[in-house]
Tab-separated table of C-alpha atoms in Angstrom:
chain	number	residue	atom	x	y	z
A	117	UNK	CA	74.831	121.159	116.117
A	118	UNK	CA	78.296	122.669	116.104
A	119	UNK	CA	80.784	120.295	114.480
A	120	UNK	CA	83.965	122.277	114.915
A	121	UNK	CA	84.907	125.170	117.135
A	122	UNK	CA	88.151	127.036	116.781
A	123	UNK	CA	88.876	129.318	119.723
A	124	UNK	CA	91.665	131.924	119.753
A	125	UNK	CA	93.922	129.683	117.700
A	126	UNK	CA	97.545	130.711	117.182
A	127	UNK	CA	100.132	128.817	115.147
A	128	UNK	CA	103.815	129.570	114.665
A	129	UNK	CA	106.375	128.170	112.242
A	130	UNK	CA	110.011	128.559	113.204
A	131	UNK	CA	109.128	131.435	115.549
A	132	UNK	CA	107.171	133.232	112.826
A	133	UNK	CA	103.498	133.687	113.628
A	134	UNK	CA	101.357	132.142	110.890
A	135	UNK	CA	98.004	132.526	112.647
A	136	UNK	CA	96.999	134.601	115.645
A	137	UNK	CA	93.832	134.501	117.729
A	138	UNK	CA	91.603	132.997	115.044
A	139	UNK	CA	88.124	132.003	116.215
A	140	UNK	CA	85.209	130.573	114.250
A	141	UNK	CA	82.795	127.668	114.308
A	142	UNK	CA	81.270	125.298	111.779
A	143	UNK	CA	77.781	123.880	112.282
A	144	UNK	CA	76.080	120.903	110.671
A	145	UNK	CA	75.456	121.663	107.001
A	146	UNK	CA	77.576	124.843	106.977
A	147	UNK	CA	79.561	125.922	103.948
A	148	UNK	CA	82.499	127.935	105.211
A	149	UNK	CA	84.872	129.584	102.805
A	150	UNK	CA	88.268	130.663	104.112
A	151	UNK	CA	89.706	133.532	102.086
A	152	UNK	CA	92.752	135.733	102.295
A	153	UNK	CA	95.812	136.728	100.376
A	154	UNK	CA	98.865	134.532	99.720
A	155	UNK	CA	100.724	133.773	102.930
A	156	UNK	CA	97.768	134.849	105.077
A	157	UNK	CA	97.590	131.511	106.890
A	158	UNK	CA	94.664	129.829	105.094
A	159	UNK	CA	96.431	126.522	104.430
A	160	UNK	CA	98.020	126.650	107.890
A	161	UNK	CA	94.537	126.852	109.373
A	162	UNK	CA	93.461	123.797	107.367
A	163	UNK	CA	96.507	121.893	108.586
A	164	UNK	CA	95.765	122.866	112.175
A	165	UNK	CA	92.153	121.680	111.845
A	166	UNK	CA	93.408	118.342	110.530
A	167	UNK	CA	96.042	118.211	113.300
A	168	UNK	CA	98.847	118.031	110.763
A	169	UNK	CA	100.666	120.762	112.662
A	170	UNK	CA	100.815	121.708	116.289
A	171	UNK	CA	99.192	124.819	117.672
A	172	UNK	CA	100.830	127.432	119.858
A	173	UNK	CA	97.728	128.386	121.806
A	174	UNK	CA	93.978	128.211	121.555
A	175	UNK	CA	91.801	125.172	120.969
A	176	UNK	CA	90.136	123.256	118.150
A	177	UNK	CA	87.173	121.229	119.380
A	178	UNK	CA	85.419	118.590	117.325
A	179	UNK	CA	81.901	117.544	118.260
A	180	UNK	CA	80.379	114.284	117.018
A	181	UNK	CA	83.207	113.647	114.603
A	182	UNK	CA	86.749	112.383	114.967
A	183	UNK	CA	89.689	114.065	113.259
A	184	UNK	CA	90.254	111.042	110.998
A	185	UNK	CA	86.603	111.211	109.920
A	186	UNK	CA	87.076	114.588	108.274
A	187	UNK	CA	87.171	114.242	104.492
A	188	UNK	CA	90.190	116.046	103.084
A	189	UNK	CA	90.953	117.147	99.566
A	190	UNK	CA	94.531	118.443	99.689
A	191	UNK	CA	96.265	120.379	96.965
A	192	UNK	CA	97.500	118.121	94.178
A	193	UNK	CA	101.068	116.886	94.493
A	194	UNK	CA	103.433	116.383	91.569
A	195	UNK	CA	103.676	112.703	92.518
A	196	UNK	CA	99.918	112.233	92.410
A	197	UNK	CA	99.569	113.828	88.966
A	198	UNK	CA	101.957	111.343	87.404
A	199	UNK	CA	101.222	108.240	89.471
A	200	UNK	CA	99.944	105.199	87.571
A	201	UNK	CA	96.851	104.477	89.660
A	202	UNK	CA	93.375	103.733	88.388
A	203	UNK	CA	90.503	105.998	89.366
A	204	UNK	CA	89.049	103.221	91.524
A	205	UNK	CA	92.360	102.705	93.345
A	206	UNK	CA	92.638	106.431	94.091
A	207	UNK	CA	89.084	106.629	95.460
A	208	UNK	CA	89.527	103.409	97.435
A	209	UNK	CA	92.560	104.881	99.191
A	210	UNK	CA	90.111	107.256	100.891
A	211	UNK	CA	88.781	104.227	102.816
A	212	UNK	CA	92.093	103.622	104.587
A	213	UNK	CA	90.626	104.336	108.008
A	214	UNK	CA	87.656	102.083	107.454
A	215	UNK	CA	89.562	98.860	106.878
A	216	UNK	CA	90.963	98.723	110.408
A	217	UNK	CA	93.929	96.406	110.784
A	218	UNK	CA	93.056	94.384	107.723
A	219	UNK	CA	95.880	94.990	105.222
A	220	UNK	CA	93.458	94.705	102.304
A	221	UNK	CA	90.342	96.651	101.406
A	222	UNK	CA	87.191	94.573	101.920
A	223	UNK	CA	83.857	94.405	100.123
A	224	UNK	CA	82.361	97.234	102.194
A	225	UNK	CA	85.188	99.634	101.294
A	226	UNK	CA	85.007	98.703	97.618
A	227	UNK	CA	81.245	99.193	97.587
A	228	UNK	CA	81.627	102.587	99.244
A	229	UNK	CA	84.226	103.667	96.670
A	230	UNK	CA	81.886	102.623	93.845
A	231	UNK	CA	79.025	104.493	95.498
A	232	UNK	CA	81.056	107.709	95.709
A	233	UNK	CA	82.171	107.342	92.088
A	234	UNK	CA	78.530	107.059	91.045
A	235	UNK	CA	77.513	110.009	93.232
A	236	UNK	CA	79.997	112.252	91.509
A	237	UNK	CA	79.064	111.011	88.036
A	238	UNK	CA	82.416	109.426	87.292
A	239	UNK	CA	81.535	105.738	87.559
A	240	UNK	CA	82.455	105.249	83.887
A	241	UNK	CA	86.003	106.392	84.636
A	242	UNK	CA	86.506	103.627	87.221
A	243	UNK	CA	89.170	101.709	85.324
A	244	UNK	CA	90.846	104.697	83.669
A	245	UNK	CA	94.303	105.745	84.732
A	246	UNK	CA	94.118	108.778	86.997
A	247	UNK	CA	97.018	110.529	85.264
A	248	UNK	CA	95.225	110.367	81.904
A	249	UNK	CA	92.227	112.370	83.158
A	250	UNK	CA	91.550	116.061	82.654
A	251	UNK	CA	92.082	118.457	85.567
A	252	UNK	CA	88.360	118.628	86.296
A	253	UNK	CA	87.949	114.852	86.248
A	254	UNK	CA	90.960	114.474	88.546
A	255	UNK	CA	89.434	116.851	91.091
A	256	UNK	CA	86.167	114.915	91.027
A	257	UNK	CA	88.117	111.724	91.706
A	258	UNK	CA	89.899	113.368	94.634
A	259	UNK	CA	86.574	114.668	95.907
A	260	UNK	CA	85.170	111.131	95.763
A	261	UNK	CA	88.224	109.929	97.706
A	262	UNK	CA	87.664	112.599	100.347
A	263	UNK	CA	83.984	111.635	100.630
A	264	UNK	CA	84.932	108.027	101.350
A	265	UNK	CA	86.338	109.193	104.660
A	266	UNK	CA	83.415	111.269	105.890
A	267	UNK	CA	79.698	111.597	106.344
A	268	UNK	CA	79.732	114.996	108.025
A	269	UNK	CA	82.598	117.343	107.201
A	270	UNK	CA	84.844	117.851	104.211
A	271	UNK	CA	87.867	120.143	103.986
A	272	UNK	CA	88.922	121.367	100.546
A	273	UNK	CA	92.240	123.130	99.993
A	274	UNK	CA	92.109	125.248	96.835
A	275	UNK	CA	90.125	122.666	94.846
A	276	UNK	CA	89.743	124.766	91.682
A	277	UNK	CA	93.383	125.779	91.229
A	278	UNK	CA	94.386	125.285	87.600
A	279	UNK	CA	90.863	124.507	86.379
A	280	UNK	CA	89.207	126.420	83.542
A	281	UNK	CA	86.137	128.550	84.345
A	282	UNK	CA	83.574	126.058	83.028
A	283	UNK	CA	85.032	123.116	84.977
A	284	UNK	CA	85.366	125.347	88.036
A	285	UNK	CA	81.670	126.202	87.867
A	286	UNK	CA	80.766	122.514	87.528
A	287	UNK	CA	82.914	121.567	90.512
A	288	UNK	CA	81.360	124.314	92.640
A	289	UNK	CA	77.915	123.033	91.665
A	290	UNK	CA	78.887	119.512	92.725
A	291	UNK	CA	80.224	120.708	96.078
A	292	UNK	CA	77.098	122.792	96.626
A	293	UNK	CA	74.949	119.755	95.892
A	294	UNK	CA	76.886	117.621	98.385
A	295	UNK	CA	76.421	120.361	100.946
A	296	UNK	CA	72.746	120.988	100.187
A	297	UNK	CA	71.390	117.501	99.533
A	298	UNK	CA	73.589	115.361	101.761
A	299	UNK	CA	74.105	117.968	104.450
A	300	UNK	CA	77.871	117.532	104.452
A	301	UNK	CA	79.506	120.566	106.008
A	302	UNK	CA	82.179	122.142	103.820
A	303	UNK	CA	85.289	124.075	104.743
A	304	UNK	CA	86.972	125.399	101.633
A	305	UNK	CA	90.095	127.465	101.149
A	306	UNK	CA	89.881	129.449	97.956
A	307	UNK	CA	91.401	132.348	96.097
A	308	UNK	CA	88.302	132.486	93.960
A	309	UNK	CA	86.118	134.611	96.214
A	310	UNK	CA	83.619	135.449	93.457
A	311	UNK	CA	83.021	131.780	92.771
A	312	UNK	CA	82.258	130.765	96.340
A	313	UNK	CA	80.153	133.695	97.534
A	314	UNK	CA	76.975	132.225	96.089
A	315	UNK	CA	77.494	128.837	97.752
A	316	UNK	CA	79.015	129.617	101.132
A	317	UNK	CA	76.910	130.634	104.105
A	318	UNK	CA	79.939	131.698	106.131
A	319	UNK	CA	83.103	133.563	105.204
A	320	UNK	CA	86.281	133.617	107.243
A	321	UNK	CA	88.847	136.136	106.059
A	322	UNK	CA	92.268	135.753	107.641
A	323	UNK	CA	95.417	137.750	107.290
A	324	UNK	CA	97.408	135.991	110.006
A	325	UNK	CA	94.873	137.538	112.375
A	326	UNK	CA	91.134	137.208	111.802
A	327	UNK	CA	89.773	139.976	109.592
A	328	UNK	CA	86.159	138.872	109.186
A	329	UNK	CA	83.892	135.995	110.177
A	330	UNK	CA	80.232	136.047	109.245
A	331	UNK	CA	77.792	135.784	106.395
A	332	UNK	CA	78.707	136.542	102.768
A	333	UNK	CA	76.252	139.449	102.655
A	334	UNK	CA	77.838	141.065	105.715
A	335	UNK	CA	81.277	140.388	104.236
A	336	UNK	CA	80.371	142.282	101.099
A	337	UNK	CA	79.483	145.303	103.189
A	338	UNK	CA	82.978	145.465	104.662
A	339	UNK	CA	85.802	147.354	103.016
A	340	UNK	CA	87.945	144.212	102.827
A	341	UNK	CA	85.065	142.277	101.294
A	342	UNK	CA	84.568	144.932	98.664
A	343	UNK	CA	88.275	145.054	97.955
A	344	UNK	CA	88.467	141.240	97.570
A	345	UNK	CA	85.511	141.161	95.208
A	346	UNK	CA	86.523	144.208	93.239
A	347	UNK	CA	83.530	146.154	94.509
A	348	UNK	CA	80.943	143.604	93.388
A	349	UNK	CA	77.694	143.610	95.296
A	350	UNK	CA	75.734	140.422	95.734
A	351	UNK	CA	72.221	139.851	96.955
B	1399	UNK	CA	115.380	71.827	99.463
B	1400	UNK	CA	117.983	73.290	97.139
B	1401	UNK	CA	118.560	69.914	95.453
B	1402	UNK	CA	115.048	70.027	94.058
B	1403	UNK	CA	115.685	73.409	92.473
B	1404	UNK	CA	119.115	72.315	91.240
B	1405	UNK	CA	117.435	69.374	89.443
B	1406	UNK	CA	114.724	71.625	88.077
B	1407	UNK	CA	117.216	74.104	86.651
B	1408	UNK	CA	119.427	71.267	85.426
B	1409	UNK	CA	116.534	69.928	83.379
B	1410	UNK	CA	116.617	73.083	81.234
B	1411	UNK	CA	118.514	71.956	78.116
B	1412	UNK	CA	121.198	74.640	77.992
B	1413	UNK	CA	124.887	74.478	78.707
B	1414	UNK	CA	124.797	77.183	81.384
B	1415	UNK	CA	122.450	75.131	83.557
B	1416	UNK	CA	125.100	72.479	84.032
B	1417	UNK	CA	127.154	74.630	86.399
B	1418	UNK	CA	126.299	74.798	90.090
B	1419	UNK	CA	127.449	78.410	90.332
B	1420	UNK	CA	124.954	79.341	87.593
B	1421	UNK	CA	122.184	77.441	89.376
B	1422	UNK	CA	122.989	79.303	92.593
B	1423	UNK	CA	123.100	82.618	90.777
B	1424	UNK	CA	119.746	81.943	89.104
B	1425	UNK	CA	118.093	81.063	92.401
B	1426	UNK	CA	119.523	84.214	93.985
B	1427	UNK	CA	118.223	86.309	91.097
B	1428	UNK	CA	114.752	84.792	91.376
B	1429	UNK	CA	114.735	85.814	95.045
B	1430	UNK	CA	116.418	89.218	94.870
B	1431	UNK	CA	115.144	90.851	91.689
B	1432	UNK	CA	111.414	90.726	92.569
B	1433	UNK	CA	112.261	92.577	95.778
B	1434	UNK	CA	114.178	95.189	93.802
B	1435	UNK	CA	111.176	95.537	91.497
B	1436	UNK	CA	108.760	95.801	94.404
B	1437	UNK	CA	110.677	98.367	96.433
B	1438	UNK	CA	111.692	100.210	93.272
B	1439	UNK	CA	108.086	101.232	92.604
B	1440	UNK	CA	107.994	103.380	95.717
B	1441	UNK	CA	111.543	104.639	95.187
B	1442	UNK	CA	110.612	105.886	91.714
B	1443	UNK	CA	107.256	107.248	92.880
B	1444	UNK	CA	108.872	109.155	95.724
B	1445	UNK	CA	111.774	110.327	93.544
B	1446	UNK	CA	114.195	108.670	95.921
B	1447	UNK	CA	116.753	107.448	93.372
B	1448	UNK	CA	119.459	109.629	94.876
B	1449	UNK	CA	118.527	108.386	98.330
B	1450	UNK	CA	118.721	104.704	97.407
B	1451	UNK	CA	122.060	105.391	95.721
B	1452	UNK	CA	123.356	106.888	98.941
B	1453	UNK	CA	122.328	103.742	100.819
B	1454	UNK	CA	124.917	101.840	98.798
B	1455	UNK	CA	127.515	104.299	100.034
B	1456	UNK	CA	126.307	103.843	103.603
B	1457	UNK	CA	126.557	100.073	103.219
B	1458	UNK	CA	130.115	100.399	101.991
B	1459	UNK	CA	131.047	102.366	105.104
B	1460	UNK	CA	129.343	99.692	107.200
B	1461	UNK	CA	131.509	97.037	105.592
B	1462	UNK	CA	134.547	99.193	106.336
B	1463	UNK	CA	133.574	99.567	109.975
B	1464	UNK	CA	132.890	95.829	110.265
B	1465	UNK	CA	136.302	95.060	108.814
B	1466	UNK	CA	137.986	97.556	111.089
B	1467	UNK	CA	136.362	95.943	114.107
B	1468	UNK	CA	137.863	92.659	112.978
B	1469	UNK	CA	134.518	91.014	112.305
B	1470	UNK	CA	134.729	87.814	110.315
B	1471	UNK	CA	131.576	88.758	108.459
B	1472	UNK	CA	131.515	92.527	108.029
B	1473	UNK	CA	128.058	92.202	106.473
B	1474	UNK	CA	126.342	92.229	109.869
B	1475	UNK	CA	128.015	95.537	110.717
B	1476	UNK	CA	127.162	96.826	107.278
B	1477	UNK	CA	123.454	96.020	107.715
B	1478	UNK	CA	123.319	97.712	111.117
B	1479	UNK	CA	125.209	100.761	109.874
B	1480	UNK	CA	123.004	101.011	106.775
B	1481	UNK	CA	119.814	100.929	108.819
B	1482	UNK	CA	121.166	103.664	111.114
B	1483	UNK	CA	122.292	105.610	108.048
B	1484	UNK	CA	118.883	105.300	106.328
B	1485	UNK	CA	116.903	106.221	109.430
B	1486	UNK	CA	119.204	109.166	110.153
B	1487	UNK	CA	118.673	110.603	106.682
B	1488	UNK	CA	114.907	110.086	106.971
B	1489	UNK	CA	114.831	111.854	110.337
B	1490	UNK	CA	116.973	114.745	109.171
B	1491	UNK	CA	114.858	115.071	106.021
B	1492	UNK	CA	111.828	115.540	108.266
B	1493	UNK	CA	113.466	117.961	110.667
B	1494	UNK	CA	115.836	119.932	108.448
B	1495	UNK	CA	114.947	122.992	106.450
B	1496	UNK	CA	117.680	122.168	103.898
B	1497	UNK	CA	116.613	120.567	100.616
B	1498	UNK	CA	116.389	116.782	100.627
B	1499	UNK	CA	119.010	116.483	97.902
B	1500	UNK	CA	121.479	118.517	99.929
B	1501	UNK	CA	120.943	116.432	103.060
B	1502	UNK	CA	121.355	113.168	101.141
B	1503	UNK	CA	124.348	114.526	99.219
B	1504	UNK	CA	126.158	115.503	102.405
B	1505	UNK	CA	125.509	112.140	104.085
B	1506	UNK	CA	126.299	110.152	100.971
B	1507	UNK	CA	129.598	111.906	100.275
B	1508	UNK	CA	130.718	111.626	103.869
B	1509	UNK	CA	129.761	107.949	104.013
B	1510	UNK	CA	131.655	106.895	100.897
B	1511	UNK	CA	134.671	109.007	101.875
B	1512	UNK	CA	134.723	107.498	105.362
B	1513	UNK	CA	134.425	104.000	103.911
B	1514	UNK	CA	137.295	104.585	101.495
B	1515	UNK	CA	139.508	106.108	104.193
B	1516	UNK	CA	138.878	103.213	106.586
B	1517	UNK	CA	139.420	100.488	104.010
B	1518	UNK	CA	142.496	102.076	102.463
B	1519	UNK	CA	144.115	102.863	105.825
B	1520	UNK	CA	146.046	99.614	105.946
B	1521	UNK	CA	146.936	99.761	102.252
B	1522	UNK	CA	144.696	96.781	101.585
B	1523	UNK	CA	141.860	98.303	99.607
B	1524	UNK	CA	142.171	95.805	96.741
B	1525	UNK	CA	140.528	92.967	98.656
B	1526	UNK	CA	137.411	95.108	99.090
B	1527	UNK	CA	137.200	96.293	95.488
B	1528	UNK	CA	134.870	93.365	94.714
B	1529	UNK	CA	132.144	95.318	96.521
B	1530	UNK	CA	132.303	97.932	93.765
B	1531	UNK	CA	131.175	95.623	90.945
B	1532	UNK	CA	129.939	92.578	92.901
B	1533	UNK	CA	130.120	88.889	92.011
B	1534	UNK	CA	126.814	87.125	91.667
B	1535	UNK	CA	128.463	83.881	90.583
B	1536	UNK	CA	130.100	83.597	93.976
B	1537	UNK	CA	126.939	83.143	96.024
B	1538	UNK	CA	126.781	80.218	98.476
B	1539	UNK	CA	123.825	77.850	99.006
B	1540	UNK	CA	123.547	78.956	102.652
B	1541	UNK	CA	123.165	82.546	101.453
B	1542	UNK	CA	120.377	81.486	99.112
B	1543	UNK	CA	118.487	79.933	102.015
B	1544	UNK	CA	118.933	83.160	104.012
B	1545	UNK	CA	117.731	85.119	100.992
B	1546	UNK	CA	114.616	82.958	100.832
B	1547	UNK	CA	113.641	83.838	104.403
B	1548	UNK	CA	114.455	87.493	103.770
B	1549	UNK	CA	112.254	87.351	100.649
B	1550	UNK	CA	109.330	85.987	102.667
B	1551	UNK	CA	109.862	88.640	105.354
B	1552	UNK	CA	109.831	91.519	102.879
B	1553	UNK	CA	106.710	90.207	101.140
B	1554	UNK	CA	104.843	89.965	104.466
B	1555	UNK	CA	105.991	93.462	105.430
B	1556	UNK	CA	104.963	94.787	102.018
B	1557	UNK	CA	101.458	93.359	102.339
B	1558	UNK	CA	101.097	94.844	105.820
B	1559	UNK	CA	102.208	98.391	105.017
B	1560	UNK	CA	101.521	98.719	101.292
B	1561	UNK	CA	98.273	100.732	101.421
B	1562	UNK	CA	99.657	103.103	104.019
B	1563	UNK	CA	102.949	103.466	102.150
B	1564	UNK	CA	101.036	104.180	98.963
B	1565	UNK	CA	99.070	106.999	100.583
B	1566	UNK	CA	102.217	108.421	102.189
B	1567	UNK	CA	103.901	108.398	98.764
B	1568	UNK	CA	101.016	110.020	96.920
B	1569	UNK	CA	100.194	112.680	99.474
B	1570	UNK	CA	101.871	112.769	102.856
B	1571	UNK	CA	99.553	115.347	104.389
B	1572	UNK	CA	96.517	113.316	103.347
B	1573	UNK	CA	98.068	110.215	104.904
B	1574	UNK	CA	98.732	112.083	108.138
B	1575	UNK	CA	95.180	113.409	108.171
B	1576	UNK	CA	94.044	109.768	108.055
B	1577	UNK	CA	96.088	109.030	111.149
B	1578	UNK	CA	98.944	107.274	109.372
B	1579	UNK	CA	102.238	107.531	111.255
B	1580	UNK	CA	104.087	108.692	108.178
B	1581	UNK	CA	107.528	108.926	109.758
B	1582	UNK	CA	107.339	105.350	111.038
B	1583	UNK	CA	106.119	104.059	107.671
B	1584	UNK	CA	108.948	105.924	105.926
B	1585	UNK	CA	111.501	104.544	108.366
B	1586	UNK	CA	110.279	100.973	107.853
B	1587	UNK	CA	110.483	101.477	104.109
B	1588	UNK	CA	113.938	103.059	104.065
B	1589	UNK	CA	115.311	100.502	106.534
B	1590	UNK	CA	114.038	97.697	104.281
B	1591	UNK	CA	115.734	99.254	101.263
B	1592	UNK	CA	118.892	99.677	103.327
B	1593	UNK	CA	118.920	95.982	104.237
B	1594	UNK	CA	118.313	94.708	100.717
B	1595	UNK	CA	120.866	97.092	99.212
B	1596	UNK	CA	123.460	96.140	101.793
B	1597	UNK	CA	123.132	92.386	101.521
B	1598	UNK	CA	122.998	92.562	97.726
B	1599	UNK	CA	126.062	94.738	97.325
B	1600	UNK	CA	128.453	91.811	97.489
B	1601	UNK	CA	126.693	90.217	94.512
B	1602	UNK	CA	125.578	93.224	92.485
B	1603	UNK	CA	128.108	95.910	93.380
B	1604	UNK	CA	127.848	99.467	94.668
B	1605	UNK	CA	128.325	101.015	91.248
B	1606	UNK	CA	125.216	99.510	89.684
B	1607	UNK	CA	122.928	98.385	92.487
B	1608	UNK	CA	120.829	101.528	92.315
B	1609	UNK	CA	120.124	100.922	88.622
B	1610	UNK	CA	118.441	97.659	89.551
B	1611	UNK	CA	116.183	99.463	91.985
B	1612	UNK	CA	115.282	102.271	89.621
B	1613	UNK	CA	115.199	100.933	86.044
B	1614	UNK	CA	112.528	98.186	86.290
B	1615	UNK	CA	110.184	100.438	88.259
B	1616	UNK	CA	110.777	103.401	85.945
B	1617	UNK	CA	110.011	101.162	82.946
B	1618	UNK	CA	106.870	99.840	84.649
B	1619	UNK	CA	105.717	103.370	85.407
B	1620	UNK	CA	105.942	104.185	81.711
B	1621	UNK	CA	103.522	101.444	80.681
B	1622	UNK	CA	101.298	100.826	83.728
B	1623	UNK	CA	97.773	102.161	84.015
B	1624	UNK	CA	97.110	101.220	87.613
B	1625	UNK	CA	98.909	100.281	90.814
B	1626	UNK	CA	98.507	96.541	90.280
B	1627	UNK	CA	100.085	96.737	86.822
B	1628	UNK	CA	102.796	99.050	88.114
B	1629	UNK	CA	103.808	96.517	90.769
B	1630	UNK	CA	103.504	93.449	88.530
B	1631	UNK	CA	105.377	94.988	85.598
B	1632	UNK	CA	108.138	96.254	87.851
B	1633	UNK	CA	108.648	92.810	89.417
B	1634	UNK	CA	108.449	91.159	86.009
B	1635	UNK	CA	110.914	93.561	84.376
B	1636	UNK	CA	113.352	93.113	87.261
B	1637	UNK	CA	113.066	89.329	87.037
B	1638	UNK	CA	113.441	89.228	83.253
B	1639	UNK	CA	116.419	91.607	83.419
B	1640	UNK	CA	118.021	89.428	86.077
B	1641	UNK	CA	117.560	86.100	84.310
B	1642	UNK	CA	118.440	87.408	80.822
B	1643	UNK	CA	121.401	89.342	82.198
B	1644	UNK	CA	122.724	86.254	83.965
B	1645	UNK	CA	122.467	84.071	80.860
B	1646	UNK	CA	123.944	86.727	78.569
B	1647	UNK	CA	126.830	87.355	80.953
B	1648	UNK	CA	127.612	83.625	80.868
B	1649	UNK	CA	127.880	83.531	77.092
B	1650	UNK	CA	129.531	86.960	76.744
B	1651	UNK	CA	131.913	86.464	79.658
B	1652	UNK	CA	130.905	89.806	81.157
B	1653	UNK	CA	130.203	90.999	84.695
B	1654	UNK	CA	126.768	89.640	85.663
B	1655	UNK	CA	125.470	92.655	87.589
B	1656	UNK	CA	126.402	95.060	84.816
B	1657	UNK	CA	124.851	92.829	82.133
B	1658	UNK	CA	121.616	92.683	84.129
B	1659	UNK	CA	121.556	96.467	84.272
B	1660	UNK	CA	122.126	96.689	80.491
B	1661	UNK	CA	119.062	94.459	79.929
B	1662	UNK	CA	117.050	96.534	82.399
B	1663	UNK	CA	118.175	99.659	80.547
B	1664	UNK	CA	116.990	98.232	77.223
B	1665	UNK	CA	113.604	97.380	78.764
B	1666	UNK	CA	113.385	100.938	80.062
B	1667	UNK	CA	114.143	102.396	76.630
B	1668	UNK	CA	111.486	100.178	75.044
B	1669	UNK	CA	108.952	101.243	77.662
B	1670	UNK	CA	109.763	104.893	76.987
B	1671	UNK	CA	109.123	104.297	73.273
B	1672	UNK	CA	105.785	102.635	74.075
B	1673	UNK	CA	104.853	105.577	76.271
B	1674	UNK	CA	105.718	108.057	73.515
B	1675	UNK	CA	103.770	106.132	70.901
B	1676	UNK	CA	100.539	106.294	72.937
């Protein structure tokens, strides 16, 4: 089943075109990686999908999922890095939409947060202060928070920025496991094209306009794919 | 209702508790400082110290406008003007491409200048100079009752919006992706700060009111490990600063607001030392 369809999407900021005529779709269980150079419109596309910005033309259609049910792992903010919250409090904040009008989080939300902590192997960090964690641990916490909001689709904006290669590999493995075992569709923006080629089943390359949309193997046969990967060939 | 608290305070065996003005001041501090501690957490988190400082300037202009209109109690005009001022800055921050600091700086400077021009126009600025340093010992029982209801109102509001405000503070785009109306939440928050700053100015003073919002929360941030601790420590530090500052100012014969800020400053320095030693 197709979860998300983006059809001829165009977005402008202050009369400058950030995205033009971008089309793609994400099916159940897909792992889509959005790549492109700096300023190519990758993060703008994420924001448009999440309806954080308006679109100029084109459509984004969600099927079987509401916009607020998309799990979102945004780029880290300076405030977040230094905020005195416990790991549990950060993950619990991902349940904001589930608590309805109740001002407090209930038992169900707390149980869900604990479940996601356990799933990502960070249950022992529950009472630790988020700002005292390593970069890799912090990203796992934010991933757990994003998972609290969704059962079907998660959007990750540059999740491995600033992480060392070993931690990056571990995080990719975790995301791949979520995608493979739980069937959660993944949309990930990344600069690290080499790292995601083995996990993703779809690649979208944008440079304001769409450059490529298809499988990783087809991408590697294009000139832009070869340029982005430094000429590497994958199976 | 106040008689009960007067008796309670009077039972504390110290000389300062014998005076009604000290009892009033203590009750006011017990009501105001927790609110400063509470709101301060989000001000510090959002790096809004400059913004909250500018609200004091906006309040001053409001008092000037109220006086100019011949209002017996310029405070009502000040509260209205401050809310408009706070919401205007929040809106412009969202719409403008200029840096937040620049927007606040422009508004703040214009507000204080306008206030000074209006109040000094008739050559009678001296009678308004009390707003600069405040006078906590001059609070009336009726004002304490009003403060009590305001205290309850802010606590209810805080409970209702806290989780949303927290998410907006930590990551605005995440909050918006969860369907939170971030602009409305920000406006509610800034308007609440505007009200508390404005009504407290007459007792704490424009020059130091921002310190009371920032110092307890900044100290709490240094030592807290989670949100609950952050909130509790901030409220506690604000309360302790207020009570200790009041008592010390009585024995030292110093300005109460300023003495409170000195105590809050010492608590902040201690918290910074604790943070460094970890």
